[in-house]
């Protein structure tokens, strides 16, 4: 099988050397070139046609985001952004995802050599994932963590509360930042409450929520422990915690848990979906979007068994058809829907099944 061919673009000679070593020690990939700036990288990419590019954000001669924008317009290629996990950097990284980057690799702040080695398995896994991702021309947690099931966070139950309030429960991973934006933008201000588990480093989730909040008609925020779940609001799981749907009196509430990662992720989609099965039952609508792996498949089946109605994103519109594919295979999805139709399909189903008529 041919090796995954990677070009590293970073103005730091140390980073180029470290990333090349991480890549070249894997038997299924090789660093075919390393460039100190986008101008040199442009010629390398044109000549060598790599499978994946790792790209720094702040570089001389041309900003990484500017280069990414041009690349995705002229020669769409899977790109992994290298970003320091700072508040400013997180905003830049989110912009990179909007421009078409497949994912983000955190750049260590201190002891770069050791930090890169600590992330080596994750870097290699993200390169493998990126090599399989579908990228389109631009138009307008640690992998080594032990794998647990949702049992590590909360027990399974199929005795939901007797309530009539509807909820939308969403899971996503690779490619999910843009998929979530497309899903949430058409939501009307009086939409049912939406709870979201998106695989994302903890320093990015608050900035991601703030960005969506500035674009959407609904309120989008990072979930807080114990807060009431309200219509017209979307709650995004913080990158450091599982998001669990709970209840306090007659109200749904957000609960956060730092229990072990599930399916190597915290937040885990399986955990959120199971909590919706436990608490909301038939009052929940499940949505699973683009992502690598199987997180969410078992939880979506539990939701369906508890009476929820579930939608999975179709293969053609996914960046990575992993999570939806597994959910469909396990029988958790009632419908398979293109991303462009997802919001309308969900709202139409809610209107026809006990929810208020909502207009996009």
mmCIF file of N, CA and C in Angstrom, residues 3-10 15-16 19-20 23-24 29-56 59 67 71 75 77-82 105 123 127:
data_model
loop_
_atom_site.group_PDB
_atom_site.id
_atom_site.type_symbol
_atom_site.label_atom_id
_atom_site.label_comp_id
_atom_site.label_asym_id
_atom_site.label_seq_id
_atom_site.Cartn_x
_atom_site.Cartn_y
_atom_site.Cartn_z
ATOM 1 N N UNK A 3 2.485 4.832 0.765
ATOM 2 C CA UNK A 3 2.539 5.620 1.982
ATOM 3 C C UNK A 3 1.800 6.946 1.796
ATOM 4 N N UNK A 4 1.304 7.501 2.916
ATOM 5 C CA UNK A 4 0.698 8.828 2.905
ATOM 6 C C UNK A 4 1.827 9.845 2.787
ATOM 7 N N UNK A 5 1.760 10.691 1.783
ATOM 8 C CA UNK A 5 2.828 11.634 1.486
ATOM 9 C C UNK A 5 2.485 12.999 2.088
ATOM 10 N N UNK A 6 3.354 13.493 2.971
ATOM 11 C CA UNK A 6 3.055 14.691 3.764
ATOM 12 C C UNK A 6 4.100 15.778 3.496
ATOM 13 N N UNK A 7 3.622 17.002 3.356
ATOM 14 C CA UNK A 7 4.507 18.169 3.329
ATOM 15 C C UNK A 7 4.271 18.985 4.596
ATOM 16 N N UNK A 8 5.337 19.310 5.294
ATOM 17 C CA UNK A 8 5.279 20.109 6.521
ATOM 18 C C UNK A 8 5.630 21.550 6.188
ATOM 19 N N UNK A 9 4.796 22.495 6.622
ATOM 20 C CA UNK A 9 5.050 23.921 6.386
ATOM 21 C C UNK A 9 5.077 24.626 7.738
ATOM 22 N N UNK A 10 6.262 25.074 8.141
ATOM 23 C CA UNK A 10 6.426 25.727 9.446
ATOM 24 C C UNK A 10 7.700 26.560 9.408
ATOM 25 N N UNK A 15 10.510 22.738 14.641
ATOM 26 C CA UNK A 15 9.214 22.109 14.403
ATOM 27 C C UNK A 15 9.239 21.260 13.139
ATOM 28 N N UNK A 16 9.867 21.753 12.092
ATOM 29 C CA UNK A 16 9.953 20.975 10.860
ATOM 30 C C UNK A 16 10.663 19.649 11.107
ATOM 31 N N UNK A 19 8.391 17.318 13.423
ATOM 32 C CA UNK A 19 7.254 16.758 12.702
ATOM 33 C C UNK A 19 7.701 15.738 11.668
ATOM 34 N N UNK A 20 8.814 16.019 10.998
ATOM 35 C CA UNK A 20 9.342 15.057 10.026
ATOM 36 C C UNK A 20 9.677 13.736 10.717
ATOM 37 N N UNK A 23 6.482 11.837 11.584
ATOM 38 C CA UNK A 23 5.865 11.271 10.374
ATOM 39 C C UNK A 23 6.673 10.089 9.849
ATOM 40 N N UNK A 24 7.971 10.255 9.763
ATOM 41 C CA UNK A 24 8.812 9.229 9.135
ATOM 42 C C UNK A 24 8.950 7.966 9.974
ATOM 43 N N UNK A 29 3.458 6.320 6.413
ATOM 44 C CA UNK A 29 3.501 7.708 5.941
ATOM 45 C C UNK A 29 4.938 8.180 5.831
ATOM 46 N N UNK A 30 5.148 9.249 5.067
ATOM 47 C CA UNK A 30 6.485 9.812 4.934
ATOM 48 C C UNK A 30 6.385 11.315 4.700
ATOM 49 N N UNK A 31 7.342 12.038 5.268
ATOM 50 C CA UNK A 31 7.450 13.471 5.012
ATOM 51 C C UNK A 31 8.277 13.644 3.746
ATOM 52 N N UNK A 32 7.623 14.069 2.681
ATOM 53 C CA UNK A 32 8.309 14.167 1.390
ATOM 54 C C UNK A 32 8.983 15.521 1.193
ATOM 55 N N UNK A 33 8.627 16.508 2.041
ATOM 56 C CA UNK A 33 9.255 17.830 1.945
ATOM 57 C C UNK A 33 8.872 18.643 3.165
ATOM 58 N N UNK A 34 9.694 19.668 3.459
ATOM 59 C CA UNK A 34 9.407 20.593 4.555
ATOM 60 C C UNK A 34 9.777 21.995 4.094
ATOM 61 N N UNK A 35 8.848 22.937 4.305
ATOM 62 C CA UNK A 35 9.048 24.305 3.814
ATOM 63 C C UNK A 35 8.987 25.299 4.964
ATOM 64 N N UNK A 36 9.834 26.341 4.934
ATOM 65 C CA UNK A 36 9.839 27.338 6.001
ATOM 66 C C UNK A 36 8.789 28.432 5.844
ATOM 67 N N UNK A 37 8.154 28.512 4.663
ATOM 68 C CA UNK A 37 7.132 29.523 4.454
ATOM 69 C C UNK A 37 6.226 29.094 3.293
ATOM 70 N N UNK A 38 5.045 29.718 3.169
ATOM 71 C CA UNK A 38 4.098 29.314 2.134
ATOM 72 C C UNK A 38 4.590 29.522 0.705
ATOM 73 N N UNK A 39 5.482 30.490 0.488
ATOM 74 C CA UNK A 39 5.958 30.740 -0.867
ATOM 75 C C UNK A 39 6.748 29.542 -1.380
ATOM 76 N N UNK A 40 7.658 29.042 -0.544
ATOM 77 C CA UNK A 40 8.418 27.847 -0.917
ATOM 78 C C UNK A 40 7.493 26.636 -0.972
ATOM 79 N N UNK A 41 6.562 26.566 -0.018
ATOM 80 C CA UNK A 41 5.639 25.431 0.027
ATOM 81 C C UNK A 41 4.803 25.348 -1.248
ATOM 82 N N UNK A 42 4.424 26.481 -1.788
ATOM 83 C CA UNK A 42 3.576 26.503 -2.976
ATOM 84 C C UNK A 42 4.215 25.727 -4.124
ATOM 85 N N UNK A 43 5.529 25.939 -4.330
ATOM 86 C CA UNK A 43 6.220 25.234 -5.410
ATOM 87 C C UNK A 43 6.338 23.742 -5.099
ATOM 88 N N UNK A 44 6.593 23.417 -3.828
ATOM 89 C CA UNK A 44 6.689 22.003 -3.442
ATOM 90 C C UNK A 44 5.371 21.277 -3.667
ATOM 91 N N UNK A 45 4.276 21.934 -3.294
ATOM 92 C CA UNK A 45 2.955 21.316 -3.437
ATOM 93 C C UNK A 45 2.625 21.102 -4.912
ATOM 94 N N UNK A 46 2.949 22.097 -5.707
ATOM 95 C CA UNK A 46 2.685 21.988 -7.148
ATOM 96 C C UNK A 46 3.479 20.831 -7.766
ATOM 97 N N UNK A 47 4.724 20.672 -7.331
ATOM 98 C CA UNK A 47 5.594 19.662 -7.923
ATOM 99 C C UNK A 47 5.333 18.259 -7.365
ATOM 100 N N UNK A 48 5.079 18.161 -6.056
ATOM 101 C CA UNK A 48 5.036 16.848 -5.394
ATOM 102 C C UNK A 48 3.625 16.314 -5.164
ATOM 103 N N UNK A 49 2.619 17.178 -5.213
ATOM 104 C CA UNK A 49 1.228 16.752 -5.069
ATOM 105 C C UNK A 49 1.018 15.877 -3.827
ATOM 106 N N UNK A 50 1.181 16.431 -2.618
ATOM 107 C CA UNK A 50 1.096 15.628 -1.388
ATOM 108 C C UNK A 50 -0.329 15.176 -1.097
ATOM 109 N N UNK A 51 -0.430 14.164 -0.225
ATOM 110 C CA UNK A 51 -1.739 13.703 0.236
ATOM 111 C C UNK A 51 -2.260 14.570 1.382
ATOM 112 N N UNK A 52 -1.338 15.078 2.211
ATOM 113 C CA UNK A 52 -1.691 15.878 3.388
ATOM 114 C C UNK A 52 -0.639 16.962 3.565
ATOM 115 N N UNK A 53 -1.080 18.126 4.057
ATOM 116 C CA UNK A 53 -0.175 19.230 4.383
ATOM 117 C C UNK A 53 -0.395 19.599 5.843
ATOM 118 N N UNK A 54 0.695 19.746 6.619
ATOM 119 C CA UNK A 54 0.577 20.362 7.936
ATOM 120 C C UNK A 54 1.030 21.807 7.779
ATOM 121 N N UNK A 55 0.249 22.732 8.348
ATOM 122 C CA UNK A 55 0.463 24.158 8.071
ATOM 123 C C UNK A 55 0.442 24.978 9.352
ATOM 124 N N UNK A 56 1.498 25.742 9.569
ATOM 125 C CA UNK A 56 1.547 26.671 10.696
ATOM 126 C C UNK A 56 0.637 27.865 10.396
ATOM 127 N N UNK A 59 3.408 32.856 9.980
ATOM 128 C CA UNK A 59 4.664 32.636 9.267
ATOM 129 C C UNK A 59 5.049 33.888 8.492
ATOM 130 N N UNK A 67 -2.690 31.719 2.975
ATOM 131 C CA UNK A 67 -2.221 30.622 2.120
ATOM 132 C C UNK A 67 -3.272 29.511 2.039
ATOM 133 N N UNK A 71 -4.991 28.066 -1.275
ATOM 134 C CA UNK A 71 -4.829 26.641 -1.570
ATOM 135 C C UNK A 71 -6.181 25.962 -1.793
ATOM 136 N N UNK A 75 -6.241 24.484 -5.324
ATOM 137 C CA UNK A 75 -5.847 23.078 -5.289
ATOM 138 C C UNK A 75 -6.252 22.475 -3.940
ATOM 139 N N UNK A 77 -6.621 20.475 -0.879
ATOM 140 C CA UNK A 77 -5.768 19.419 -0.343
ATOM 141 C C UNK A 77 -6.043 19.297 1.158
ATOM 142 N N UNK A 78 -6.078 18.091 1.710
ATOM 143 C CA UNK A 78 -6.274 17.964 3.166
ATOM 144 C C UNK A 78 -5.176 18.681 3.944
ATOM 145 N N UNK A 79 -5.587 19.581 4.840
ATOM 146 C CA UNK A 79 -4.644 20.385 5.619
ATOM 147 C C UNK A 79 -4.919 20.216 7.101
ATOM 148 N N UNK A 80 -3.841 19.991 7.867
ATOM 149 C CA UNK A 80 -3.914 20.010 9.321
ATOM 150 C C UNK A 80 -3.212 21.274 9.796
ATOM 151 N N UNK A 81 -3.926 22.111 10.530
ATOM 152 C CA UNK A 81 -3.329 23.349 11.024
ATOM 153 C C UNK A 81 -2.546 23.094 12.300
ATOM 154 N N UNK A 82 -1.413 23.775 12.435
ATOM 155 C CA UNK A 82 -0.624 23.766 13.663
ATOM 156 C C UNK A 82 -0.928 25.069 14.381
ATOM 157 N N UNK A 105 -3.946 20.552 15.027
ATOM 158 C CA UNK A 105 -2.990 19.890 15.904
ATOM 159 C C UNK A 105 -2.443 20.950 16.857
ATOM 160 N N UNK A 123 -0.880 13.062 16.268
ATOM 161 C CA UNK A 123 -0.502 13.675 14.993
ATOM 162 C C UNK A 123 -0.604 12.657 13.867
ATOM 163 N N UNK A 127 -3.195 12.636 10.674
ATOM 164 C CA UNK A 127 -2.705 12.597 9.296
ATOM 165 C C UNK A 127 -3.407 11.481 8.526
#
